[in-house]
Tab-separated table of C-alpha atoms and ligand atoms in Angstrom:
chain	number	residue	atom	x	y	z
U	1	MET	CA	-10.364	8.901	-10.782
U	2	PRO	CA	-6.482	9.231	-10.371
U	3	ASN	CA	-5.574	6.018	-11.877
U	4	ALA	CA	-2.060	6.771	-13.260
U	5	LEU	CA	-1.132	8.449	-10.013
U	6	ARG	CA	-2.462	5.452	-7.970
U	7	ASP	CA	-0.474	3.213	-10.114
U	8	ASP	CA	2.699	5.298	-9.631
U	9	VAL	CA	2.404	5.552	-5.819
U	10	TYR	CA	1.414	1.976	-5.316
U	11	ARG	CA	3.705	0.373	-7.891
U	12	ARG	CA	6.118	-1.074	-5.424
U	13	PRO	CA	3.635	-3.317	-3.625
U	14	LEU	CA	2.341	-4.594	-6.979
U	15	ALA	CA	5.763	-5.293	-8.280
U	16	THR	CA	6.720	-7.111	-4.990
U	17	ALA	CA	3.620	-9.255	-5.170
U	18	LEU	CA	4.155	-10.234	-8.757
U	19	ASP	CA	7.718	-11.071	-8.142
U	20	ARG	CA	6.730	-13.261	-5.121
U	21	LEU	CA	4.445	-15.338	-7.401
U	22	GLY	CA	6.990	-16.044	-10.081
U	23	ILE	CA	4.412	-15.130	-12.699
U	24	GLY	CA	5.658	-15.486	-16.288
U	25	PRO	CA	4.813	-15.950	-19.965
U	26	GLY	CA	1.668	-17.924	-20.800
U	27	TRP	CA	-0.089	-17.329	-17.357
U	28	ARG	CA	-3.833	-16.795	-17.350
U	29	CYS	CA	-4.961	-14.018	-15.004
U	30	VAL	CA	-7.986	-12.168	-13.983
U	31	ASP	CA	-7.836	-8.554	-12.634
U	32	VAL	CA	-11.097	-8.058	-10.769
U	33	GLY	CA	-12.314	-4.442	-10.450
U	34	ALA	CA	-9.784	-3.592	-13.084
U	35	GLY	CA	-10.861	0.082	-13.399
U	36	ALA	CA	-8.857	1.646	-16.112
U	37	GLY	CA	-6.643	-1.425	-16.489
U	38	ASP	CA	-3.315	-0.336	-15.032
U	39	VAL	CA	-2.851	-3.720	-13.322
U	40	SER	CA	-4.141	-5.527	-16.292
U	41	VAL	CA	-1.574	-3.907	-18.528
U	42	ALA	CA	1.189	-4.735	-16.008
U	43	LEU	CA	0.069	-8.359	-16.014
U	44	ALA	CA	-0.179	-8.411	-19.816
U	45	GLU	CA	3.404	-7.288	-20.202
U	46	ILE	CA	4.495	-10.185	-18.133
U	47	VAL	CA	2.277	-12.906	-19.510
U	48	GLY	CA	2.916	-11.997	-23.109
U	49	LYS	CA	0.938	-13.000	-26.193
U	50	GLU	CA	0.612	-16.609	-25.136
U	51	GLY	CA	-0.982	-15.526	-21.841
U	52	ARG	CA	-4.449	-14.068	-21.129
U	53	VAL	CA	-5.680	-11.308	-18.800
U	54	TYR	CA	-9.357	-10.879	-18.145
U	55	ALA	CA	-9.985	-7.374	-16.921
U	56	VAL	CA	-13.352	-7.553	-15.128
U	57	ASP	CA	-15.241	-4.546	-13.847
U	58	SER	CA	-18.912	-3.903	-13.002
U	59	ASP	CA	-18.763	-0.444	-14.525
U	60	PRO	CA	-19.287	-0.675	-18.336
U	61	ARG	CA	-17.170	2.467	-18.788
U	62	ALA	CA	-14.163	0.535	-17.610
U	63	ARG	CA	-14.286	-1.616	-20.746
U	64	ASP	CA	-13.569	1.334	-22.982
U	65	GLU	CA	-10.828	2.506	-20.650
U	66	VAL	CA	-9.126	-0.847	-20.511
U	67	ALA	CA	-9.552	-1.123	-24.334
U	68	ALA	CA	-7.663	2.202	-24.722
U	69	ALA	CA	-4.934	1.390	-22.094
U	70	ALA	CA	-4.380	-2.185	-23.553
U	71	ALA	CA	-4.819	-1.309	-27.222
U	72	THR	CA	-1.638	-3.117	-28.133
U	73	PHE	CA	-2.190	-6.024	-25.819
U	74	THR	CA	-4.343	-8.671	-27.649
U	75	GLN	CA	-4.058	-10.912	-24.647
U	76	VAL	CA	-6.246	-8.517	-22.568
U	77	LEU	CA	-10.039	-9.166	-22.716
U	78	ALA	CA	-12.177	-6.609	-20.930
U	79	ILE	CA	-15.445	-7.908	-19.386
U	80	THR	CA	-18.287	-6.060	-17.765
U	81	GLN	CA	-19.296	-8.300	-14.801
U	82	ALA	CA	-19.893	-7.888	-11.121
U	83	ALA	CA	-17.210	-9.516	-9.035
U	84	GLU	CA	-19.981	-11.194	-6.999
U	85	ASP	CA	-20.960	-13.041	-10.301
U	86	LEU	CA	-17.460	-13.733	-11.514
U	87	LEU	CA	-17.536	-16.296	-14.232
U	88	LEU	CA	-14.738	-16.774	-16.803
U	89	PRO	CA	-14.462	-19.100	-19.791
U	90	GLU	CA	-11.544	-20.922	-18.178
U	91	GLN	CA	-9.840	-21.424	-14.825
U	92	VAL	CA	-6.919	-18.974	-14.274
U	93	ASP	CA	-3.523	-19.199	-12.707
U	94	LEU	CA	-3.946	-15.912	-10.789
U	95	ALA	CA	-6.863	-13.996	-9.556
U	96	PHE	CA	-5.922	-10.490	-8.502
U	97	CYS	CA	-7.772	-7.408	-7.051
U	98	ARG	CA	-6.504	-4.082	-5.685
U	99	PHE	CA	-8.691	-1.360	-4.181
U	100	LEU	CA	-11.815	-3.431	-4.944
U	101	LEU	CA	-12.916	-5.151	-1.680
U	102	MET	CA	-13.121	-1.798	0.064
U	103	HIS	CA	-16.016	-0.886	-2.227
U	104	VAL	CA	-18.049	-4.138	-2.430
U	105	VAL	CA	-20.919	-5.116	-0.102
U	106	GLU	CA	-19.367	-8.522	0.939
U	107	PRO	CA	-15.669	-8.754	0.507
U	108	GLY	CA	-15.648	-12.433	1.641
U	109	LEU	CA	-18.144	-13.383	-1.051
U	110	VAL	CA	-16.001	-11.641	-3.799
U	111	LEU	CA	-12.832	-13.472	-2.476
U	112	ASN	CA	-14.703	-16.757	-2.565
U	113	ARG	CA	-15.734	-16.154	-6.246
U	114	MET	CA	-12.120	-15.241	-7.122
U	115	CYS	CA	-10.871	-18.404	-5.456
U	116	ARG	CA	-13.253	-20.506	-7.430
U	117	ALA	CA	-11.926	-18.949	-10.652
U	118	VAL	CA	-8.364	-20.220	-9.899
U	119	ARG	CA	-7.065	-23.606	-10.876
U	120	PRO	CA	-5.886	-25.870	-8.050
U	121	GLY	CA	-2.303	-24.763	-7.191
U	122	GLY	CA	-2.893	-21.226	-8.637
U	123	TYR	CA	-2.886	-17.918	-6.735
U	124	LEU	CA	-5.256	-15.488	-5.176
U	125	VAL	CA	-3.691	-12.001	-4.556
U	126	ALA	CA	-5.513	-9.091	-2.862
U	127	GLN	CA	-4.206	-5.675	-2.221
U	128	GLU	CA	-6.402	-3.491	-0.010
U	129	PRO	CA	-5.820	-0.424	2.205
U	130	ILE	CA	-6.150	0.418	5.831
U	131	THR	CA	-7.400	3.908	5.202
U	132	SER	CA	-7.470	5.117	8.824
U	133	ALA	CA	-3.758	4.136	9.254
U	134	GLY	CA	-2.874	6.807	6.626
U	135	ARG	CA	-1.760	10.079	8.102
U	136	VAL	CA	-1.698	13.704	7.011
U	137	ASN	CA	0.403	15.829	9.305
U	138	GLY	CA	-0.211	13.122	11.949
U	139	ALA	CA	-4.064	13.136	11.650
U	140	PRO	CA	-5.828	9.848	10.516
U	141	MET	CA	-7.196	9.682	7.012
U	142	SER	CA	-10.759	8.695	6.212
U	143	MET	CA	-12.661	7.730	3.097
U	144	PRO	CA	-16.407	8.072	3.841
U	145	ARG	CA	-17.440	6.889	0.349
U	146	ALA	CA	-15.842	3.473	0.746
U	147	ARG	CA	-17.958	0.627	2.281
U	148	HIS	CA	-14.934	-0.932	4.009
U	149	PRO	CA	-12.130	1.613	4.068
U	150	ASP	CA	-10.055	-0.530	6.461
U	151	VAL	CA	-10.671	-3.888	4.920
U	152	GLY	CA	-6.886	-4.360	4.496
U	153	ALA	CA	-6.716	-4.990	8.289
U	154	MET	CA	-8.961	-8.069	7.929
U	155	LEU	CA	-7.370	-9.319	4.600
U	156	PRO	CA	-5.302	-12.246	6.018
U	157	SER	CA	-8.405	-13.819	7.641
U	158	LEU	CA	-10.609	-13.087	4.630
U	159	VAL	CA	-8.254	-14.878	2.268
U	160	GLN	CA	-7.768	-17.801	4.754
U	161	GLU	CA	-11.559	-18.213	4.955
U	162	THR	CA	-11.655	-18.980	1.181
U	163	GLY	CA	-9.595	-22.127	1.822
U	164	ALA	CA	-6.463	-20.637	0.230
U	165	THR	CA	-3.178	-21.088	2.039
U	166	ILE	CA	-1.394	-17.787	2.841
U	167	VAL	CA	2.005	-17.787	1.119
U	168	ASP	CA	2.930	-14.301	2.087
U	169	ALA	CA	1.314	-11.178	3.559
U	170	TRP	CA	2.615	-7.724	4.353
U	171	ALA	CA	1.721	-3.966	4.329
U	172	GLU	CA	3.408	-1.144	2.585
U	173	ALA	CA	2.699	2.670	2.708
U	174	PRO	CA	4.042	5.286	0.303
U	175	ALA	CA	5.085	8.467	2.210
U	176	GLY	CA	6.412	11.940	1.456
U	177	ALA	CA	6.529	15.624	2.313
U	178	GLY	CA	6.321	18.520	-0.173
U	179	PRO	CA	5.722	18.300	-3.958
U	180	GLY	CA	5.671	14.950	-5.561
U	181	VAL	CA	3.416	11.997	-6.522
U	182	VAL	CA	2.350	11.333	-2.898
U	183	ALA	CA	1.106	14.889	-2.488
U	184	ASP	CA	-0.480	14.849	-5.932
U	185	TYR	CA	-2.280	11.586	-5.213
U	186	LEU	CA	-3.538	12.950	-1.837
U	187	SER	CA	-4.855	16.118	-3.567
U	188	SER	CA	-6.633	14.174	-6.224
U	189	LEU	CA	-8.336	11.968	-3.628
U	190	THR	CA	-9.238	14.693	-1.145
U	191	GLY	CA	-9.110	17.944	-3.078
U	192	VAL	CA	-6.764	19.332	-0.432
U	193	ASP	CA	-3.094	20.103	-1.156
U	194	PRO	CA	-0.927	18.889	1.816
U	195	ARG	CA	1.660	21.503	0.828
U	196	HIS	CA	4.694	20.643	3.128
U	197	ASP	CA	2.813	18.522	5.693
U	198	PRO	CA	4.109	14.947	6.028
U	199	VAL	CA	1.883	12.393	4.359
U	200	VAL	CA	1.716	8.723	4.971
U	201	LEU	CA	-0.706	7.237	2.475
U	202	PRO	CA	-3.000	4.322	3.596
U	203	PRO	CA	-0.807	1.229	3.890
U	204	LEU	CA	-1.762	-1.412	1.270
U	205	VAL	CA	-2.024	-4.872	2.703
U	206	THR	CA	-1.067	-7.513	0.237
U	207	VAL	CA	-2.032	-11.138	0.818
U	208	VAL	CA	-0.782	-13.872	-1.525
U	209	GLY	CA	-2.794	-17.073	-1.181
U	210	ARG	CA	-2.457	-20.326	-2.915
U	211	VAL	CA	-5.479	-22.481	-3.795
U	212	PRO	CA	-4.901	-26.001	-2.571
U	213	GLU	CA	-4.469	-28.951	-4.977
U	214	PRO	CA	-6.734	-31.870	-4.318
U	215	THR	CA	-5.175	-34.443	-2.055
U	216	ARG	CA	-4.719	-37.929	-3.677
U	217	ALA	CA	-6.857	-40.528	-1.961
U	218	GLY	CA	-5.560	-43.996	-1.224
U	219	GLY	CA	-1.928	-43.012	-2.147
R	1	SAM	C1	-10.739	2.262	-6.874
R	1	SAM	S1	-11.070	1.423	-8.448
R	1	SAM	C2	-9.591	0.361	-8.497
R	1	SAM	C3	-9.113	0.123	-9.905
R	1	SAM	C4	-7.878	-0.773	-9.996
R	1	SAM	N1	-8.063	-2.098	-9.437
R	1	SAM	C5	-6.608	-0.157	-9.518
R	1	SAM	O1	-6.101	-0.552	-8.474
R	1	SAM	O2	-6.166	0.787	-10.158
R	1	SAM	C6	-12.312	0.262	-7.941
R	1	SAM	C7	-12.861	-0.424	-9.193
R	1	SAM	O3	-13.720	-1.463	-8.728
R	1	SAM	C8	-14.902	-1.463	-9.510
R	1	SAM	N2	-15.982	-2.152	-8.767
R	1	SAM	C9	-16.602	-1.720	-7.671
R	1	SAM	N3	-17.420	-2.686	-7.171
R	1	SAM	C10	-17.360	-3.688	-7.991
R	1	SAM	C11	-17.980	-4.968	-8.157
R	1	SAM	N4	-18.924	-5.288	-7.219
R	1	SAM	N5	-17.672	-5.818	-9.135
R	1	SAM	C12	-16.738	-5.466	-10.025
R	1	SAM	N6	-16.058	-4.224	-10.055
R	1	SAM	C13	-16.387	-3.416	-8.969
R	1	SAM	C14	-15.182	-0.031	-9.746
R	1	SAM	O4	-16.012	0.165	-10.878
R	1	SAM	C15	-13.774	0.485	-10.004
R	1	SAM	O5	-13.434	0.470	-11.356
């Protein structure tokens, strides 16, 4: 799996989302469907030793990969757990997922579990692609192995249906022509070198949601 390349080509949407949240030292986060832990490490760097990052993935192999990637970050705790059964020892300030909902059976169910893991006033952030909006030499891309390759297109509604308020939402697509990370990433995904063909990778839709605080009765 081209984790490092993925992280490189999609680093800007991640940086923009984290910047938008105002995340800082001491935050408690969960990275759901953490894979090799690239996002978990990025979060750990920001939250520091006083913070906590739960790196959750259903694949037990991810635990070892996260352990290796986050060896120097004691604040990262890798957990083998299905997102559908998400259960953490504490409520978090931020529940995050990237390229996860496209693979699960019921994206809405997973977002609901993530929302329940967040403290009132905390954030729910999802970054998912619209695969068919990607183009190689003008032709639409596809990803037959994914259950919901275009789930990014539904993301604003899916987040809203959890009860979270949308703070911000946008789409961003890395693009290029000729040698470079965009071509390398596409080759690693499809096995086909685009050579000098123009490539627009699938736009990644980011939705930043805020979990409502309980309203005070009788104020
Ligand atoms: C494409 S990778 C994305 C990894 C990482 N989020 C990133 O952006 O680099 C998808 C990850 O989701 C995990 N995954 C798939 N279905 C899951 C589920 N139901 N619960 C938890 N993790 C799941 C896979 O094992 C895999 O590690």
